[in-house]
Coordinates of C-alpha atoms in Angstrom, one line a residue:
Chain A
M293 CA 138.5 23.7 70.6
H294 CA 140.2 20.3 71.1
E295 CA 142.7 20.3 74.0
G296 CA 145.4 18.9 71.8
A297 CA 145.1 21.9 69.5
R298 CA 146.1 24.5 72.1
T299 CA 149.1 26.5 70.9
E300 CA 152.0 27.5 73.0
P301 CA 151.0 31.2 73.4
M302 CA 147.6 30.0 74.6
L303 CA 149.1 27.7 77.1
L304 CA 151.4 30.5 78.3
A305 CA 148.4 32.8 78.7
E306 CA 146.5 30.2 80.6
N307 CA 149.5 29.5 82.8
A308 CA 149.9 33.3 83.5
E309 CA 146.2 33.5 84.4
L310 CA 146.4 30.6 86.8
R311 CA 149.4 32.1 88.4
A312 CA 147.6 35.3 88.8
Q313 CA 144.7 33.5 90.5
L314 CA 147.0 31.7 92.8
E315 CA 148.7 35.0 93.7
G316 CA 145.3 36.5 94.3
A317 CA 144.3 33.6 96.6
E318 CA 147.5 34.0 98.6
E319 CA 146.9 37.8 98.7
T320 CA 143.5 37.2 100.1
L321 CA 144.8 34.9 102.8
R322 CA 147.5 37.5 103.6
A323 CA 144.9 40.2 103.9
I324 CA 142.8 38.1 106.2
R325 CA 145.8 37.2 108.4
N326 CA 146.8 40.9 108.6
V327 CA 143.2 41.8 109.6
E328 CA 142.8 44.0 106.6
V329 CA 139.3 42.6 106.0
D330 CA 136.4 42.7 108.5
A331 CA 134.0 40.3 106.9
L332 CA 134.1 36.9 105.1
I333 CA 131.4 35.9 102.6
V334 CA 130.6 32.2 102.5
E335 CA 128.4 30.6 99.9
S336 CA 125.6 28.6 101.6
A337 CA 122.5 26.7 100.4
T338 CA 120.4 29.9 101.0
G339 CA 122.9 32.2 99.3
P340 CA 125.9 34.2 100.5
R341 CA 126.3 34.8 104.2
V342 CA 128.4 37.5 105.7
Y343 CA 130.5 36.6 108.7
T344 CA 132.0 39.7 110.4
L345 CA 135.4 39.4 112.1
H346 CA 135.0 42.0 114.9
G347 CA 132.5 40.3 117.2
V348 CA 130.1 42.5 119.1
D349 CA 131.5 45.8 117.7
S350 CA 130.8 44.7 114.2
A351 CA 127.3 43.6 115.0
S352 CA 126.5 46.8 116.8
N353 CA 128.0 48.7 113.9
R354 CA 125.7 46.9 111.6
F355 CA 122.8 47.6 113.9
R356 CA 123.6 51.3 114.0
G357 CA 123.9 51.3 110.2
E358 CA 120.5 49.7 109.8
I359 CA 119.0 52.3 112.1
L360 CA 120.6 55.2 110.3
A361 CA 119.5 53.8 107.0
Q362 CA 115.9 53.9 108.2
V363 CA 115.8 57.5 109.6
S364 CA 114.1 60.1 107.4
D365 CA 116.6 62.8 108.1
A366 CA 119.8 62.9 106.1
V367 CA 122.8 61.5 108.1
I368 CA 126.3 62.2 106.9
A369 CA 129.6 61.3 108.6
I370 CA 132.8 62.9 107.5
D371 CA 136.4 62.2 108.5
G372 CA 139.0 64.8 109.6
H373 CA 139.7 65.6 106.0
Q374 CA 136.1 66.5 105.2
R375 CA 135.6 63.3 103.3
V376 CA 132.3 61.5 103.5
T377 CA 132.5 58.2 105.3
Y378 CA 128.8 57.6 105.6
A379 CA 125.7 58.8 104.0
N380 CA 122.3 57.2 104.6
A381 CA 119.6 56.7 101.9
A382 CA 117.8 59.8 103.1
A383 CA 121.0 61.9 102.5
E384 CA 121.3 60.4 99.0
R385 CA 117.7 61.4 98.3
Q386 CA 118.0 64.8 99.9
Y387 CA 121.1 65.8 97.8
G388 CA 120.1 63.9 94.6
L389 CA 123.0 61.5 94.8
S390 CA 123.2 58.0 93.3
P391 CA 123.7 55.3 95.9
S392 CA 127.1 55.4 97.7
W393 CA 128.3 58.1 95.3
A394 CA 129.1 60.5 98.2
L395 CA 131.3 58.0 100.0
G396 CA 134.9 59.1 100.0
H397 CA 134.1 62.3 98.3
L398 CA 134.8 65.7 99.9
L399 CA 131.7 67.0 101.6
S400 CA 131.9 70.2 99.4
N401 CA 131.3 67.9 96.4
V402 CA 127.9 66.9 98.0
Y403 CA 126.8 70.4 98.9
E404 CA 128.0 73.9 99.5
T405 CA 127.1 75.6 102.7
R406 CA 125.7 79.2 102.9
W407 CA 125.4 80.7 106.3
L408 CA 122.4 82.8 107.1
R409 CA 124.3 85.4 109.1
P410 CA 127.9 86.6 109.0
G411 CA 128.9 85.2 112.3
D412 CA 127.2 81.8 112.0
E413 CA 130.1 79.8 110.5
S414 CA 132.6 80.8 113.2
A415 CA 130.0 80.3 115.9
A416 CA 129.4 76.7 114.6
E417 CA 133.2 76.0 114.5
T418 CA 133.6 77.3 118.1
A419 CA 130.6 75.2 119.3
L420 CA 132.0 72.1 117.7
R421 CA 135.5 72.7 119.1
E422 CA 134.4 73.6 122.6
R423 CA 131.2 71.7 123.2
G424 CA 131.5 69.0 120.6
E425 CA 128.2 69.8 119.0
W426 CA 126.3 72.5 117.1
R427 CA 122.8 72.9 116.1
G428 CA 121.5 75.5 113.7
E429 CA 120.0 76.5 110.4
N430 CA 121.7 77.2 107.1
V431 CA 121.3 76.8 103.4
H432 CA 122.8 73.9 101.4
L433 CA 123.3 74.3 97.7
R434 CA 123.1 71.0 95.9
Q435 CA 125.2 70.0 93.0
D436 CA 122.2 70.7 90.7
G437 CA 121.9 74.2 92.0
R438 CA 118.9 73.6 94.1
E439 CA 118.8 75.4 97.5
L440 CA 117.8 73.5 100.6
H441 CA 117.0 75.3 103.8
V442 CA 118.2 72.9 106.4
E443 CA 118.3 72.4 110.1
S444 CA 121.5 70.6 111.1
S445 CA 122.6 68.9 114.3
M446 CA 126.4 68.2 114.2
T447 CA 128.3 66.1 116.7
V448 CA 132.1 65.5 116.8
L449 CA 133.1 61.9 116.5
R450 CA 136.1 60.9 118.5
E451 CA 138.4 57.9 118.3
T452 CA 139.7 58.7 121.8
V453 CA 138.8 61.5 124.2
D454 CA 141.4 63.7 122.7
Q455 CA 141.4 62.5 119.1
R456 CA 138.8 63.9 116.8
A457 CA 137.8 61.4 114.1
G458 CA 135.2 63.4 112.2
V459 CA 131.8 64.8 112.4
L460 CA 128.4 63.2 112.3
A461 CA 125.6 65.5 110.9
V462 CA 121.9 64.9 111.0
I463 CA 120.4 67.3 108.5
R464 CA 116.7 68.0 108.1
D465 CA 115.4 69.6 105.0
I466 CA 113.0 72.4 106.3
S467 CA 112.6 74.2 102.9
D468 CA 108.9 73.4 102.8
R469 CA 108.4 74.6 106.3
K470 CA 110.4 77.8 105.6
R471 CA 108.3 78.4 102.5
A472 CA 105.2 77.9 104.5
E473 CA 106.5 80.3 107.2
D474 CA 107.4 82.8 104.6
K475 CA 103.9 82.6 103.2
V476 CA 102.4 83.0 106.6
R477 CA 104.7 86.0 107.2
V478 CA 103.7 87.7 103.9
S479 CA 100.1 86.9 104.7
E480 CA 100.4 88.4 108.2
I481 CA 102.0 91.6 106.8
R482 CA 99.4 91.9 104.1
Y483 CA 96.4 91.4 106.3
R484 CA 97.9 93.4 109.1
R485 CA 98.2 96.3 106.6
L486 CA 94.6 95.8 105.6
F487 CA 93.6 95.9 109.2
E488 CA 95.7 98.9 110.0
A489 CA 94.7 100.9 106.8
A490 CA 91.0 99.9 106.6
Q491 CA 88.7 102.8 106.3
D492 CA 86.1 100.8 108.3
G493 CA 86.4 100.2 112.0
V494 CA 87.4 96.6 112.8
L495 CA 87.0 95.1 116.3
L496 CA 88.1 91.6 117.3
L497 CA 86.2 90.1 120.2
D498 CA 86.4 87.1 122.5
P499 CA 83.0 85.3 122.3
D500 CA 83.4 83.9 125.8
T501 CA 84.1 87.1 127.6
C502 CA 82.3 89.4 125.1
K503 CA 85.3 91.8 125.4
I504 CA 87.3 93.5 122.7
T505 CA 90.7 92.0 122.1
D506 CA 91.9 94.2 119.3
A507 CA 90.8 97.3 117.3
N508 CA 92.2 98.9 114.2
P509 CA 93.3 102.5 114.1
F510 CA 90.2 103.6 112.2
M511 CA 88.1 102.3 115.1
T512 CA 89.9 104.4 117.6
K513 CA 89.4 107.4 115.3
L514 CA 85.7 106.6 114.9
L515 CA 85.1 106.4 118.7
S516 CA 87.8 108.8 119.8
Y517 CA 89.0 106.1 122.2
P518 CA 92.7 105.3 122.4
H519 CA 93.5 101.6 121.5
E520 CA 94.4 100.7 125.1
E521 CA 91.0 101.9 126.3
L522 CA 89.1 100.0 123.7
V523 CA 90.8 96.6 124.5
G524 CA 89.0 94.9 127.4
K525 CA 85.8 96.8 127.0
E526 CA 82.4 95.4 126.0
L527 CA 80.4 96.7 123.0
Y528 CA 77.8 98.5 125.1
E529 CA 80.6 100.2 127.0
I530 CA 81.8 102.0 123.9
G531 CA 78.3 103.0 122.8
L532 CA 77.9 100.5 120.0
M533 CA 75.0 98.6 121.7
K534 CA 72.5 100.5 123.7
D535 CA 72.9 98.3 126.8
E536 CA 74.4 95.0 128.1
G537 CA 71.2 93.1 127.1
A538 CA 71.5 94.2 123.5
S539 CA 75.1 93.2 123.5
L540 CA 74.4 89.8 124.9
E541 CA 71.6 89.3 122.4
M542 CA 74.1 90.0 119.6
F543 CA 76.5 87.4 121.0
R544 CA 73.8 84.9 121.4
K545 CA 72.8 85.3 117.8
L546 CA 76.3 85.2 116.6
K547 CA 77.0 81.9 118.3
S548 CA 73.9 80.4 116.7
E549 CA 74.1 81.9 113.2
H550 CA 77.8 82.9 113.0
H551 CA 76.8 86.1 111.3
V552 CA 74.8 89.2 112.3
R553 CA 74.2 92.5 110.5
Y554 CA 72.8 95.7 111.9
E555 CA 72.0 98.7 109.8
D556 CA 71.5 102.2 111.1
L557 CA 72.9 101.6 114.6
P558 CA 73.3 104.9 116.4
L559 CA 76.9 105.3 117.7
K560 CA 78.0 107.9 120.2
S561 CA 81.7 108.7 120.3
Q562 CA 83.5 109.6 123.4
G563 CA 83.3 113.3 122.4
G564 CA 79.5 113.0 122.2
R565 CA 79.4 113.0 118.3
H566 CA 76.4 111.0 117.0
Q567 CA 77.0 108.8 114.0
E568 CA 75.0 106.2 112.0
V569 CA 76.9 103.0 111.6
E570 CA 76.4 99.7 109.9
V571 CA 77.7 96.7 111.8
V572 CA 78.6 93.3 110.3
A573 CA 79.9 90.7 112.7
N574 CA 81.1 87.2 111.9
L575 CA 82.1 84.3 114.2
Y576 CA 84.9 82.2 112.9
D577 CA 87.5 79.8 113.9
E578 CA 91.1 81.0 114.4
N579 CA 93.4 78.0 114.9
G580 CA 90.9 76.1 117.1
R581 CA 89.7 79.2 119.0
A582 CA 86.5 81.1 118.2
V583 CA 86.9 84.8 117.4
I584 CA 84.4 87.5 116.5
Q585 CA 85.3 90.0 113.9
C586 CA 83.1 93.1 113.9
N587 CA 83.3 95.5 111.0
I588 CA 81.8 98.9 111.7
R589 CA 81.2 101.3 108.8
D590 CA 80.3 105.0 109.4
I591 CA 77.3 105.5 107.2
T592 CA 76.4 109.0 108.4
E593 CA 77.4 110.6 105.1
R594 CA 75.7 107.9 103.1
K595 CA 72.5 108.3 105.0
R596 CA 72.7 112.1 104.5
V597 CA 73.2 111.7 100.8
E598 CA 70.3 109.1 100.6
E599 CA 68.0 111.5 102.4
H600 CA 69.1 114.4 100.2
N601 CA 68.5 112.2 97.1
K602 CA 65.1 111.2 98.3
L603 CA 64.2 114.9 98.9
L604 CA 65.6 115.8 95.5
M605 CA 63.6 113.2 93.7
A606 CA 60.4 114.4 95.4
E607 CA 61.3 118.0 94.6
I608 CA 62.1 117.2 91.0
N609 CA 58.8 115.4 90.6
H610 CA 57.0 118.4 92.2
R611 CA 58.9 120.9 90.0
S612 CA 58.3 118.9 86.9
M613 CA 54.6 118.9 87.5
N614 CA 54.7 122.7 88.1
L615 CA 56.8 123.3 85.1
L616 CA 54.4 121.4 82.9
A617 CA 51.6 123.5 84.3
V618 CA 53.5 126.7 83.5
V619 CA 54.2 125.5 80.0
Q620 CA 50.6 124.7 79.6
A621 CA 49.5 128.1 80.8
V622 CA 52.1 129.8 78.6
A623 CA 50.9 127.9 75.5
H624 CA 47.3 128.6 76.3
Q625 CA 47.9 132.4 76.9
T626 CA 50.2 132.8 73.9
A627 CA 47.6 131.1 71.6
R628 CA 45.1 133.8 72.4
T629 CA 47.0 136.4 70.5
G630 CA 48.4 136.6 67.0
D631 CA 48.6 134.3 64.0
P632 CA 50.0 130.8 64.2
A633 CA 53.5 131.8 63.0
T634 CA 53.7 134.5 65.7
F635 CA 52.3 132.0 68.2
V636 CA 55.1 129.5 67.5
A637 CA 57.8 132.2 67.7
R638 CA 56.4 133.6 70.9
L639 CA 55.9 130.2 72.5
F640 CA 59.4 129.0 71.6
D641 CA 60.8 132.3 72.9
R642 CA 59.0 132.0 76.3
I643 CA 59.9 128.4 76.7
D644 CA 63.5 129.3 76.0
G645 CA 63.3 131.8 78.9
L646 CA 61.8 129.2 81.1
A647 CA 64.5 126.7 80.1
A648 CA 67.2 129.2 81.0
S649 CA 65.8 129.4 84.6
Q650 CA 65.4 125.7 84.7
D651 CA 68.9 125.1 83.6
L652 CA 70.2 127.3 86.4
L653 CA 68.1 125.5 88.9
I654 CA 69.3 122.1 87.8
K655 CA 72.9 123.2 87.8
N656 CA 72.4 124.3 91.4
Q657 CA 70.7 121.0 92.3
W658 CA 67.4 122.8 92.9
E659 CA 69.0 124.6 95.8
G660 CA 68.1 128.0 94.4
V661 CA 69.7 130.4 91.9
D662 CA 71.9 133.3 92.3
L663 CA 69.9 136.4 91.1
A664 CA 72.8 137.9 89.1
D665 CA 73.2 134.7 87.3
L666 CA 69.5 134.6 86.6
V667 CA 69.5 138.1 85.2
E668 CA 72.5 137.3 82.9
A669 CA 70.8 134.1 81.7
Q670 CA 67.6 135.8 80.8
L671 CA 69.4 138.7 79.1
A672 CA 71.8 136.4 77.3
H673 CA 70.8 138.0 73.9
F674 CA 71.8 141.4 75.3
E675 CA 75.0 140.1 76.7
D676 CA 77.1 142.8 75.0
L677 CA 75.0 145.5 76.6
I678 CA 75.4 144.4 80.2
G679 CA 77.6 146.8 82.0
A680 CA 77.1 149.4 79.2
R681 CA 73.4 150.0 78.8
V682 CA 72.1 147.3 81.1
M683 CA 73.2 148.0 84.7
L684 CA 72.9 145.4 87.4
D685 CA 73.1 146.5 91.1
G686 CA 72.5 144.4 94.1
P687 CA 73.9 142.2 96.8
P688 CA 74.6 138.5 96.2
V689 CA 71.3 136.7 96.9
R690 CA 70.0 133.3 96.2
L691 CA 66.4 132.9 95.1
T692 CA 64.3 129.9 96.0
P693 CA 63.4 127.6 93.1
A694 CA 59.9 129.0 92.9
A695 CA 61.1 132.7 92.9
A696 CA 63.8 131.9 90.3
Q697 CA 61.1 130.5 88.0
G698 CA 58.7 133.4 88.4
I699 CA 61.3 136.2 88.4
G700 CA 63.1 134.5 85.6
M701 CA 60.0 134.5 83.4
A702 CA 59.3 138.1 84.3
L703 CA 62.8 139.1 83.4
H704 CA 62.5 137.3 80.1
E705 CA 59.3 139.3 79.3
L706 CA 60.8 142.6 80.4
A707 CA 63.9 142.0 78.3
T708 CA 61.8 141.0 75.3
N709 CA 59.6 144.1 75.6
A710 CA 62.6 146.4 76.2
G711 CA 64.2 145.0 73.0
K712 CA 61.0 145.4 71.0
Y713 CA 59.5 148.6 72.2
G714 CA 61.5 150.0 75.1
A715 CA 64.9 151.3 76.1
L716 CA 66.8 148.5 74.3
S717 CA 65.0 149.1 71.0
N718 CA 67.1 152.2 70.1
D719 CA 70.8 153.1 70.4
D720 CA 70.8 155.1 73.5
G721 CA 68.3 153.6 76.0
R722 CA 69.4 152.1 79.3
V723 CA 68.0 149.7 81.7
H724 CA 68.7 149.6 85.5
I725 CA 68.1 146.3 87.2
S726 CA 68.6 146.5 91.0
W727 CA 67.6 144.6 94.1
Q728 CA 68.0 145.2 97.8
F729 CA 66.6 144.4 101.2
G730 CA 64.0 146.6 102.9
T731 CA 61.7 146.5 105.9
A732 CA 58.0 147.0 106.1
N733 CA 56.1 144.9 108.6
E734 CA 58.6 142.2 107.9
P735 CA 61.9 142.0 106.0
V736 CA 61.3 142.3 102.3
F737 CA 63.1 141.8 99.1
L738 CA 62.8 144.7 96.6
M739 CA 63.6 144.4 92.9
S740 CA 63.2 146.9 90.1
W741 CA 63.5 147.2 86.3
L742 CA 63.8 150.9 85.3
E743 CA 64.1 152.0 81.7
E744 CA 65.3 155.4 80.4
G745 CA 66.3 157.0 77.1
G746 CA 64.1 154.7 75.0
P747 CA 61.3 155.7 72.6
T748 CA 58.3 157.5 74.2
V749 CA 56.3 155.0 76.1
A750 CA 52.7 154.3 75.2
L751 CA 50.2 152.3 77.2
P752 CA 49.7 148.9 75.7
M753 CA 46.5 148.5 73.8
R754 CA 45.5 145.3 75.6
K755 CA 46.7 143.1 78.4
G756 CA 48.5 140.0 77.0
F757 CA 50.2 137.1 78.5
G758 CA 53.4 139.2 79.0
Q759 CA 51.4 141.4 81.3
M760 CA 50.3 138.4 83.3
V761 CA 53.9 137.1 83.6
I762 CA 55.3 140.3 85.0
G763 CA 52.2 140.7 87.2
R764 CA 50.1 137.9 88.6
M765 CA 52.5 135.1 87.8
V766 CA 55.5 136.6 89.5
E767 CA 53.4 137.8 92.4
A768 CA 52.2 134.2 93.0
A769 CA 55.7 132.8 92.7
V770 CA 57.1 135.1 95.5
D771 CA 53.9 135.8 97.4
G772 CA 54.6 139.5 96.8
T773 CA 53.3 142.5 94.7
A774 CA 54.4 143.7 91.3
E775 CA 53.9 147.3 90.1
V776 CA 54.1 148.4 86.5
D777 CA 54.4 152.1 85.4
Y778 CA 54.2 153.2 81.8
R779 CA 55.7 156.7 82.2
E780 CA 56.5 158.5 79.0
S781 CA 60.2 158.9 80.1
G782 CA 60.6 155.2 80.6
F783 CA 58.8 152.0 81.6
S784 CA 59.4 150.7 85.2
W785 CA 58.6 147.4 87.0
R786 CA 58.9 147.0 90.8
L787 CA 58.6 143.8 92.8
S788 CA 58.3 143.6 96.6
S789 CA 58.1 140.3 98.4
P790 CA 58.7 138.8 101.9
L791 CA 62.3 137.6 102.2
A792 CA 61.3 134.2 103.6
G793 CA 59.5 133.0 100.4
T794 CA 61.8 134.7 97.9
L795 CA 65.3 133.9 99.1
Q796 CA 66.9 130.5 100.2
K797 CA 67.3 130.2 103.9
G798 CA 70.7 131.0 105.0
R799 CA 71.4 132.4 101.6
L800 CA 70.1 135.9 102.1
A801 CA 73.5 137.4 101.4
S802 CA 76.7 135.3 101.0
S803 CA 78.7 138.5 101.6
P804 CA 77.6 141.7 103.3
G805 CA 77.0 144.9 101.5
N806 CA 76.2 145.5 97.9
D807 CA 77.9 143.6 95.2
A808 CA 77.6 145.9 92.2
R809 CA 77.5 143.8 89.0
G810 CA 77.2 145.1 85.5
Chain B
M333 CA 134.8 28.9 86.8
P334 CA 136.0 32.5 86.6
T335 CA 133.7 34.6 84.5
N336 CA 136.5 36.7 83.1
I337 CA 139.3 34.5 81.8
I338 CA 141.4 36.2 79.3
G339 CA 144.7 35.4 77.7
A340 CA 147.9 36.8 79.2
G341 CA 148.9 38.4 75.9
E342 CA 145.5 40.1 75.7
C343 CA 145.9 41.1 79.3
E344 CA 149.2 42.9 78.6
A345 CA 147.7 44.6 75.6
M346 CA 144.7 45.8 77.7
G347 CA 147.1 46.9 80.4
A348 CA 148.9 49.1 78.0
A349 CA 145.6 50.5 76.8
A350 CA 144.6 51.3 80.4
A351 CA 147.7 53.3 80.9
S352 CA 146.5 55.7 78.3
A353 CA 144.8 58.8 79.5
N354 CA 141.6 58.0 77.8
A355 CA 140.7 54.6 79.4
R356 CA 137.6 54.8 81.5
Y357 CA 137.6 52.8 84.7
V358 CA 134.6 51.1 86.2
L359 CA 135.2 50.0 89.8
R360 CA 133.0 48.3 92.4
L361 CA 133.9 48.3 96.0
Y362 CA 132.2 45.7 98.3
I363 CA 132.1 46.8 101.9
T364 CA 130.2 45.7 105.1
G365 CA 128.5 48.7 106.6
T366 CA 130.4 51.4 108.5
T367 CA 133.2 49.3 109.9
S368 CA 136.6 50.9 110.1
Q369 CA 138.1 48.8 107.3
S370 CA 135.2 49.6 105.0
T371 CA 135.3 53.3 105.8
R372 CA 139.1 53.4 105.3
A373 CA 138.7 51.4 102.0
I374 CA 136.2 54.0 100.7
L375 CA 138.4 56.9 101.6
N376 CA 141.6 55.4 100.2
I377 CA 140.2 54.3 96.9
R378 CA 138.4 57.6 96.4
K379 CA 141.6 59.5 97.0
I380 CA 143.5 57.2 94.5
C381 CA 140.7 57.7 91.9
E382 CA 140.7 61.5 92.3
E383 CA 144.4 61.7 92.0
H384 CA 145.0 59.3 89.1
L385 CA 141.6 58.9 87.4
E386 CA 140.1 62.3 87.7
G387 CA 137.0 62.6 85.4
R388 CA 137.3 59.1 84.0
Y389 CA 136.1 56.7 86.6
E390 CA 132.9 55.3 88.1
L391 CA 133.1 53.9 91.6
E392 CA 130.2 52.0 92.9
V393 CA 130.2 51.1 96.6
V394 CA 128.1 48.1 97.5
D395 CA 127.2 47.4 101.1
I396 CA 126.8 43.6 101.4
S397 CA 126.0 43.8 105.1
Q398 CA 122.6 45.0 104.2
H399 CA 122.1 42.9 101.1
P400 CA 124.5 39.9 101.0
T401 CA 122.9 38.7 97.7
L402 CA 124.6 41.5 95.9
A403 CA 127.8 39.5 96.3
I404 CA 126.4 36.7 94.1
G405 CA 128.3 36.1 90.9
E406 CA 131.3 38.2 91.8
Q407 CA 133.1 35.5 93.9
I408 CA 133.5 37.9 96.8
I409 CA 135.0 36.0 99.7
A410 CA 136.0 38.9 101.9
A411 CA 135.2 42.6 102.4
P412 CA 136.4 45.2 101.6
T413 CA 137.0 43.9 98.0
L414 CA 137.5 46.2 95.1
I415 CA 136.9 44.9 91.6
K416 CA 138.2 46.6 88.5
K417 CA 135.5 45.8 86.0
L418 CA 136.9 48.0 83.2
P419 CA 139.2 48.2 81.5
L420 CA 139.9 44.5 81.2
P421 CA 141.4 42.4 82.5
L422 CA 139.2 42.1 85.6
R423 CA 141.2 42.6 88.8
R424 CA 140.4 42.2 92.5
F425 CA 141.9 44.0 95.5
I426 CA 141.3 43.0 99.1
G427 CA 141.8 45.0 102.2
D428 CA 141.5 48.7 103.2
M429 CA 143.1 49.9 100.0
S430 CA 145.9 51.6 101.9
Q431 CA 148.7 50.0 99.9
T432 CA 148.5 52.7 97.2
E433 CA 151.4 51.5 95.1
R434 CA 150.1 48.0 94.8
I435 CA 146.7 49.2 93.9
L436 CA 148.1 51.5 91.2
L437 CA 150.1 48.6 89.8
G438 CA 147.0 46.4 89.7
L439 CA 145.0 49.2 88.0
D440 CA 147.7 49.4 85.4
L441 CA 148.4 52.9 86.4
R442 CA 152.1 52.0 87.0
T443 CA 152.8 50.2 83.7
A444 CA 156.6 50.5 83.9
V445 CA 156.8 48.3 86.9
A446 CA 153.6 46.4 86.5
K447 CA 155.2 43.5 84.7
A448 CA 157.9 43.1 87.3
S449 CA 155.5 43.2 90.2
P450 CA 151.9 42.3 89.3
A451 CA 149.1 43.5 91.6
R452 CA 147.2 41.0 93.6
N453 CA 144.4 39.7 91.6
S454 CA 142.2 36.7 91.3

């Protein structure tokens, strides 16, 4: 715009602005004269230069400011009214503040303080009042809601000895450290619980001294040693290694291979109890220190079960072979009589009887069969008559597997014959089955099958397989003698055999006296 | 040459606008480290803002002792200096900001007496 074109209002505005600038310049000079400023900024060829007006104090202030700006901990100064007079860059980062935002604000606008324990706040106030400083931990809640676990060091700032100007706080964010400590604490509790509750013995050893440094409760139970007696001992002293040499050999191997495993180590507890144990030891680093962890598992029961299973497998194999031989003989003998239809019916019937005995044996894990159970199994098709027309009388006895097989087949034949031709073939006949112990040259087992009230008995026309089963086969099974009597008044069968081969050892009678059944 | 030259009439109009409760203030305070004047200036201007401009101000504190180049372009000749950048007109205040009434006048927060006694400005 041309100068001559300026209107009066424009000139008035320009005049007012110039006057304002002049007043501003005068005001600046007044402020400098009244020492209301502490620095002048002068333009130079290299840019603005700051000239402070307070000599050494100002320079040292600046120096201090530079140092505080560099420290990684948050540094905050407040005045007597809790307003922030200084906050370094670390404080701005720690509390998520934009640069210089905190300055002049109340400290409570920067963060809220949460004390960890009820008395902490008053303790801090007392310390600042009486000693001029306080150091401790608390939680700062940022404006954005984030919690910081901090360690603070607070010092009272004084203008004079008696006049308090404010407080300087150096605040370190220890949230990460706290989290790590919490993790370690949780981990310690968790693994301590594992150690305490483990159902394996755990020993910790010092590889240099070869001595036990700690033992879990299960270890003390395993060895019957109290904890304090275990600690400080060497392995051979607690019966885990046979002698010092064996113990040293284990440590030598551990140091070179960092791992050893021993199976089937015999362990003798303080009470003299022998146990089989499995030992797994590892050498590992524990915060720069070598430690040996020894896990000891009591495998006595496992070994017993393994042995039992091995025996059982051999027994099953042996029994299976025997059973097949019996089936073969039964089939062969049955085939000699009757037509094919009768052969099939008889064979199936006899194999059913054999299967009943077998079933009982398997249920009892080949550890024998209770005789009363065997009788009931073989007479299953006369179940309704047991107790009424079929009377059982005898003590509880457990037959060996061989005796169970032989007597079982004999009972099957006896029951079949009684149903077809004997006491159970009419409405009135009765069968008495009894067993007892007797003595001859040696203790014997006596068993009898006595029939009465049946049709008149006639001698069989010929000796079939049934005769062989109740005779030679059962005799062979119990190494005894069987007698058969075809009296007119009733058929009878008697078996006598040595106790040793007939009944399971230790199972002669599970309760004394006769246990009348049926 | 001043970067913010505006007419006196416009200035008065803006001053009236500033007096309204809605005007948003943008202030910048130039200080030199943790000197006593600088600290006092921060505390004083913050108190004025909290009491009279609650919720409608931005105060930026610039430490030129660490970075003198931050003073370029603002014609800062002494510290502490407060610049009212918004609302217009631009105003400058020098000193420790302890003269509250003069500051309030200069910030157009005392419009009734502002014309009779203008705040120091540049």
